[in-house]
PDB file of C-alpha atoms in Angstrom:
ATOM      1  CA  UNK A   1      -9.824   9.730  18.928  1.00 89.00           C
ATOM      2  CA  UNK A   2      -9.739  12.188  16.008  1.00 93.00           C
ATOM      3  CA  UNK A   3      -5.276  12.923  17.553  1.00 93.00           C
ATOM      4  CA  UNK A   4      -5.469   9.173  16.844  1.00 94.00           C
ATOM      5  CA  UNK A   5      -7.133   8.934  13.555  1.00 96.00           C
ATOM      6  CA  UNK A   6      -4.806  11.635  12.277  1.00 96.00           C
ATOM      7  CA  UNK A   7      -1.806  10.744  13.762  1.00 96.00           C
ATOM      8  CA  UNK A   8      -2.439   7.515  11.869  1.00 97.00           C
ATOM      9  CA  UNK A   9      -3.223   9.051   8.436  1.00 97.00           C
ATOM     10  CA  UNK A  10       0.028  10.891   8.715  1.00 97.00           C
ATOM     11  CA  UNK A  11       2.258   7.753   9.321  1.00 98.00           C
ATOM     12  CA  UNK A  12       0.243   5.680   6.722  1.00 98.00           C
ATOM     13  CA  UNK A  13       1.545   8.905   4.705  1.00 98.00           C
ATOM     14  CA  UNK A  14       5.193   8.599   5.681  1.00 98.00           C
ATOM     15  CA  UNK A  15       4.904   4.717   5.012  1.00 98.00           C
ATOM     16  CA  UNK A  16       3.616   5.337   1.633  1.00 98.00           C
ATOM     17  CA  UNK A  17       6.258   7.782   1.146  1.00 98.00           C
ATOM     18  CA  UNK A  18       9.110   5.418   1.797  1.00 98.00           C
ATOM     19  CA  UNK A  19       7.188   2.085  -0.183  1.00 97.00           C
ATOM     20  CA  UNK A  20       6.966   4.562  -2.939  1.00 96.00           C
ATOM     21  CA  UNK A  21      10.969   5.558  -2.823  1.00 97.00           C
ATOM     22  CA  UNK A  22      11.934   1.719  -2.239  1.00 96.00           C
ATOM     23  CA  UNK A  23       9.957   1.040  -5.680  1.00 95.00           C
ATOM     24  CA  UNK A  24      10.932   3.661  -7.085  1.00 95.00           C
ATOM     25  CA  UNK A  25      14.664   2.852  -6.498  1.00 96.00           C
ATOM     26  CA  UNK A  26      14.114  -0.447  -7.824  1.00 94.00           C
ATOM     27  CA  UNK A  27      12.876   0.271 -10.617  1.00 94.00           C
ATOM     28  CA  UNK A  28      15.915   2.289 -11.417  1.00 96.00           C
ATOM     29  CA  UNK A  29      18.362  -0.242 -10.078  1.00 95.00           C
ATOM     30  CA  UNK A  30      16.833  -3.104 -12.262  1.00 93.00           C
ATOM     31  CA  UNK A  31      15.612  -1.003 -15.115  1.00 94.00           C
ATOM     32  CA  UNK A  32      11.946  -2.639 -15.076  1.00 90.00           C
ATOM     33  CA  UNK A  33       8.894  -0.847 -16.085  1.00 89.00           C
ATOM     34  CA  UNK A  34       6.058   0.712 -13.548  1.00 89.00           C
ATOM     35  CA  UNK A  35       3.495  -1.898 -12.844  1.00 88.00           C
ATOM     36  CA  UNK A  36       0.360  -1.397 -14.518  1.00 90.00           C
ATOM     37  CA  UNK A  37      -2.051  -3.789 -11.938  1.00 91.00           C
ATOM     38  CA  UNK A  38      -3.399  -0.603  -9.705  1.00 91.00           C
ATOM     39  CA  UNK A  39      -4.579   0.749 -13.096  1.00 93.00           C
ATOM     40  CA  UNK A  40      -6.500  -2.906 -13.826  1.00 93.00           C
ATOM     41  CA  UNK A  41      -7.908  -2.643 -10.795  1.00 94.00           C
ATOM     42  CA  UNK A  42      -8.824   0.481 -11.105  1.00 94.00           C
ATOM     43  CA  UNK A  43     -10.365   0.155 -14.490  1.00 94.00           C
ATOM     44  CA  UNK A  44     -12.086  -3.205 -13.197  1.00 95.00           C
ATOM     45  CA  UNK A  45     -13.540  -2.115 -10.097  1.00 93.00           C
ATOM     46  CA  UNK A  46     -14.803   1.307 -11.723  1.00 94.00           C
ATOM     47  CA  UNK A  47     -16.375  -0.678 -14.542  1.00 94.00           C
ATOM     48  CA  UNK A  48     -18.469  -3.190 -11.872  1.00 93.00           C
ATOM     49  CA  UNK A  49     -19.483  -0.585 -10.340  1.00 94.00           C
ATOM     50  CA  UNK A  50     -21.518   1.289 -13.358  1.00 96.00           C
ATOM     51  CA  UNK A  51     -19.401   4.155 -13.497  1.00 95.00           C
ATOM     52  CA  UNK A  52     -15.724   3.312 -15.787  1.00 93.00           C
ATOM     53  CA  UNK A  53     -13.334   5.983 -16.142  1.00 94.00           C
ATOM     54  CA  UNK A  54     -14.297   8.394 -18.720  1.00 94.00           C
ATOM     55  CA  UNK A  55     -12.006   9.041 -22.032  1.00 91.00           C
ATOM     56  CA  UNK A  56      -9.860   6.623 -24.461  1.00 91.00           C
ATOM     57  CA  UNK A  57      -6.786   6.234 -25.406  1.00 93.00           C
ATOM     58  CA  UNK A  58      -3.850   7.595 -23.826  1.00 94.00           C
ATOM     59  CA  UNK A  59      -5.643  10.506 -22.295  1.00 95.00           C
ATOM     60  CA  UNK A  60      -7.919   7.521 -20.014  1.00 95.00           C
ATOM     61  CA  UNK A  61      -4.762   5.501 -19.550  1.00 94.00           C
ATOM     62  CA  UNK A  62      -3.023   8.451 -17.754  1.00 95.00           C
ATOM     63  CA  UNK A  63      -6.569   9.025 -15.433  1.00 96.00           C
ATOM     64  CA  UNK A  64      -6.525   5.250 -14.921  1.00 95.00           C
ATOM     65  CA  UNK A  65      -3.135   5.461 -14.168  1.00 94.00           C
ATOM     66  CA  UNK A  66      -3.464   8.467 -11.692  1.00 96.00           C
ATOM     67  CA  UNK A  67      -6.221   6.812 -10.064  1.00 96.00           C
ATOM     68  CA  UNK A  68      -3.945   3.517  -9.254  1.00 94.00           C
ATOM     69  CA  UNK A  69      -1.392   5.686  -7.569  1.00 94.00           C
ATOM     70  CA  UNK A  70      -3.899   7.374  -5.846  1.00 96.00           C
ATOM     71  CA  UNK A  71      -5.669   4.065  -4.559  1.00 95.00           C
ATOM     72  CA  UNK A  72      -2.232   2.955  -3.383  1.00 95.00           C
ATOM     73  CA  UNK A  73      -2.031   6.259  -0.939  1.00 97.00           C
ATOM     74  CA  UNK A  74      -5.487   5.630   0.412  1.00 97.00           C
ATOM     75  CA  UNK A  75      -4.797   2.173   1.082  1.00 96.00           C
ATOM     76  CA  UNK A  76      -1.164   3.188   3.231  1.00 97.00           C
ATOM     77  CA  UNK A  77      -2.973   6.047   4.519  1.00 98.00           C
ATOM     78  CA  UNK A  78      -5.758   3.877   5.698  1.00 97.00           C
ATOM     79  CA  UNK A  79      -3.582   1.169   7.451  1.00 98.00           C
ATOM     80  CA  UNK A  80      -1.970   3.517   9.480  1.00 98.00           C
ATOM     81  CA  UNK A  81      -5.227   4.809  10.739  1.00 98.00           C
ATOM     82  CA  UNK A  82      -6.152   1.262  11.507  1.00 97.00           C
ATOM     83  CA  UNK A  83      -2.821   0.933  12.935  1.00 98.00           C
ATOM     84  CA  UNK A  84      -3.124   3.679  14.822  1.00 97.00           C
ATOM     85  CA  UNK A  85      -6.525   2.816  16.349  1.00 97.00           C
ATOM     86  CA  UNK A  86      -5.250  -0.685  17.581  1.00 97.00           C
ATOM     87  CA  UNK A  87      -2.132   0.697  19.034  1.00 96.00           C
ATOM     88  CA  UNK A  88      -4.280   3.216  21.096  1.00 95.00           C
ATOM     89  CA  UNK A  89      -6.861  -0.081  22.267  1.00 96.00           C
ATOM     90  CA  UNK A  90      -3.302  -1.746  23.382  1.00 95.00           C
ATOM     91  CA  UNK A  91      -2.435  -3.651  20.705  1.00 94.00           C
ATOM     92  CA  UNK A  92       0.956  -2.907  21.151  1.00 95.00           C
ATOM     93  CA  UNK A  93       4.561  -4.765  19.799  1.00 95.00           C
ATOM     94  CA  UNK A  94       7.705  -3.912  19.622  1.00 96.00           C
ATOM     95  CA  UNK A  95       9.045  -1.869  16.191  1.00 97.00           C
ATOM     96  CA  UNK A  96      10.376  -5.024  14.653  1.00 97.00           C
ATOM     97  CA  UNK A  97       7.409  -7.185  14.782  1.00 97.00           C
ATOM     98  CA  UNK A  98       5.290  -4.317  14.786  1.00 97.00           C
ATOM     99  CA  UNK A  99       6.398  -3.178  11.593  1.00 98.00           C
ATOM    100  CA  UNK A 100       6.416  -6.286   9.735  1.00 98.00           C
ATOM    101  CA  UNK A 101       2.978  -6.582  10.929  1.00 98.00           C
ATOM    102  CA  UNK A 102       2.103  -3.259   9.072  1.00 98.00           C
ATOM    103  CA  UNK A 103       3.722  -4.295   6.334  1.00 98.00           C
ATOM    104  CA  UNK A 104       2.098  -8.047   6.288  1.00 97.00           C
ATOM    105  CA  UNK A 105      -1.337  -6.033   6.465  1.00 97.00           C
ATOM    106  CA  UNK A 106      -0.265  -3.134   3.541  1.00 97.00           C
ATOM    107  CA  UNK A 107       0.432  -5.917   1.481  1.00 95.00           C
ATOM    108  CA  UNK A 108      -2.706  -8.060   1.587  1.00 95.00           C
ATOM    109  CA  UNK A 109      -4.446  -5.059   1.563  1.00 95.00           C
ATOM    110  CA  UNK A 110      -3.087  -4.763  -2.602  1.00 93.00           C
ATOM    111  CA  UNK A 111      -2.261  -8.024  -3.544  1.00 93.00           C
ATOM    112  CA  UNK A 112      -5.627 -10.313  -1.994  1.00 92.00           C
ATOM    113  CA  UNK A 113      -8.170  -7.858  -3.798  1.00 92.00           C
ATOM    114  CA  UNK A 114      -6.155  -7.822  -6.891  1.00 90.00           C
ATOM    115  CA  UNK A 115      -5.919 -11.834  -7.147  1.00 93.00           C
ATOM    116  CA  UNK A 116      -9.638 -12.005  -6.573  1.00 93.00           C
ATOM    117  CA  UNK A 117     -10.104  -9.754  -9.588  1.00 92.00           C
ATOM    118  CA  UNK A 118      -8.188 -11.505 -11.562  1.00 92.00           C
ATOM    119  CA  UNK A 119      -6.088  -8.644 -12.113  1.00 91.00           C
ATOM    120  CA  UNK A 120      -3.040 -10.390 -10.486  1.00 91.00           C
ATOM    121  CA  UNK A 121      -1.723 -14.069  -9.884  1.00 91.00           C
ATOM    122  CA  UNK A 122       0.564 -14.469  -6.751  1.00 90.00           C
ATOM    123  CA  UNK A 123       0.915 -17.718  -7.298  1.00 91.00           C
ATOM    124  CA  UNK A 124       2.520 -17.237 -10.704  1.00 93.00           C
ATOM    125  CA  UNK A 125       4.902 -14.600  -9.664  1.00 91.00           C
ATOM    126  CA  UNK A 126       8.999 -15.167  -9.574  1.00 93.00           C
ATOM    127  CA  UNK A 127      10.745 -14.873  -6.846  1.00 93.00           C
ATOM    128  CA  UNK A 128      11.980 -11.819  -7.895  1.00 90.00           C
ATOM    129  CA  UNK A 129       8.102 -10.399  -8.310  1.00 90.00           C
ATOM    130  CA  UNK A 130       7.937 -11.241  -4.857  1.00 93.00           C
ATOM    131  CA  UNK A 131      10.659  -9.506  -3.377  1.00 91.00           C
ATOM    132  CA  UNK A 132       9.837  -6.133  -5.980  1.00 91.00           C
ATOM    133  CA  UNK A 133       6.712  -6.715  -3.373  1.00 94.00           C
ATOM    134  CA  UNK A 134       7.623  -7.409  -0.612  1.00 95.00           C
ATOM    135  CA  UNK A 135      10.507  -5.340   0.228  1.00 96.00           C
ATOM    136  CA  UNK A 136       8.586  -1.699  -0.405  1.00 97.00           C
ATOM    137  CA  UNK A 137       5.593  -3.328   2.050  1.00 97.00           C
ATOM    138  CA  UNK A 138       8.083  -4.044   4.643  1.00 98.00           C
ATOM    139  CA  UNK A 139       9.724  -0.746   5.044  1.00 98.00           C
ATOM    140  CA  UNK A 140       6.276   0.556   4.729  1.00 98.00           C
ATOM    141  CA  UNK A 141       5.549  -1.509   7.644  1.00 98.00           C
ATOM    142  CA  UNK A 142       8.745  -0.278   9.574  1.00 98.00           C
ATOM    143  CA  UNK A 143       8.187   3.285   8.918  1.00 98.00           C
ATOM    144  CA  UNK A 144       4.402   3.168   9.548  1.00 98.00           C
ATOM    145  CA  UNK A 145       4.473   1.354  12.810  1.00 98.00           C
ATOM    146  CA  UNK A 146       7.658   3.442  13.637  1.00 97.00           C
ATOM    147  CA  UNK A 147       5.571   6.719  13.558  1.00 97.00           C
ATOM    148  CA  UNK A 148       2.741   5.440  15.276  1.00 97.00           C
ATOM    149  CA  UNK A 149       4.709   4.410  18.255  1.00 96.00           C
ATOM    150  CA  UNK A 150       6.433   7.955  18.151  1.00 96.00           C
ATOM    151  CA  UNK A 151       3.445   9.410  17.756  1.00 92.00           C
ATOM    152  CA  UNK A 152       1.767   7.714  20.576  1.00 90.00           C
ATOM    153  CA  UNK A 153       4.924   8.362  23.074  1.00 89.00           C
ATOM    154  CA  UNK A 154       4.661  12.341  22.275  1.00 84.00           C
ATOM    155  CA  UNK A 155       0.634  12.162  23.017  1.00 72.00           C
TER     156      UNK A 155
END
């Protein structure tokens, strides 16, 4: 279980990787700023919970900053683990529908938690907001899932 729980971690890890290139890339393509919601939520959730991020100014938006980037690897890392552990109890599809899948579940995973906040509307975004979204998600879904199952094979 621990091959499993690792092997998971690891292609949560590559996922991230590749969502983090595909935004990346985008944001050089199109010229549009970071986005600054995993920092919200960050600051929001920290706050509720008795503890906000220490500092002001710029010095507390760079830790709040940090700390939204780093939320955003736990959360791929964490899906492929969960991932990881269905495919191993025979949840099993192919990489296609697989992947999309993964990605489906990376993306709720951000964007549910950060509407209930209040931090983010879905239902306001463009269609372009959408696809800045959804695109990274799904090939974090594709490379995620595709590691599992090559994982899995080699175990």
């Amino acid at each position: 279980m621990i091959e499993t729980l690792a092997r998971g971690g690891a292609a949560g890890a590559v996922g991230t990787i590749v969502l983090n290139a595909a935004t990346y890339a985008d944001m050089a393509l199109r010229g549009r700023p970071s986005s600054g919601t995993p920092a919200e939520a960050v600051d929001k959730m920290t706050k509720e919970a008795g503890h906000p991020v220490p500092g002001s100014g710029e010095s507390r938006e760079n830790r709040l900053s940090g700390l939204g980037a780093l939320s955003g690897i736990a959360v791929g890392c964490g899906i492929g683990v969960a991932v990881s552990v269905l495919h191993r109890a025979g949840f099993r599809m192919p990489w296609l529908p697989g992947g999309v899948v993964t990605g489906a579940l990376a993306m709720a995973a951000t964007d549910l938690p950060m509407a209930r906040m209040g931090v983010s509307d879905p239902s306001q975004w463009s269609a372009q907001d959408w696809a800045s979204d959804a695109v990274p998600h799904l090939l974090y879904g594709l490379a995620t899932y595709g590691m599992v199952q090559a994982a899995a094979r080699r175990a």
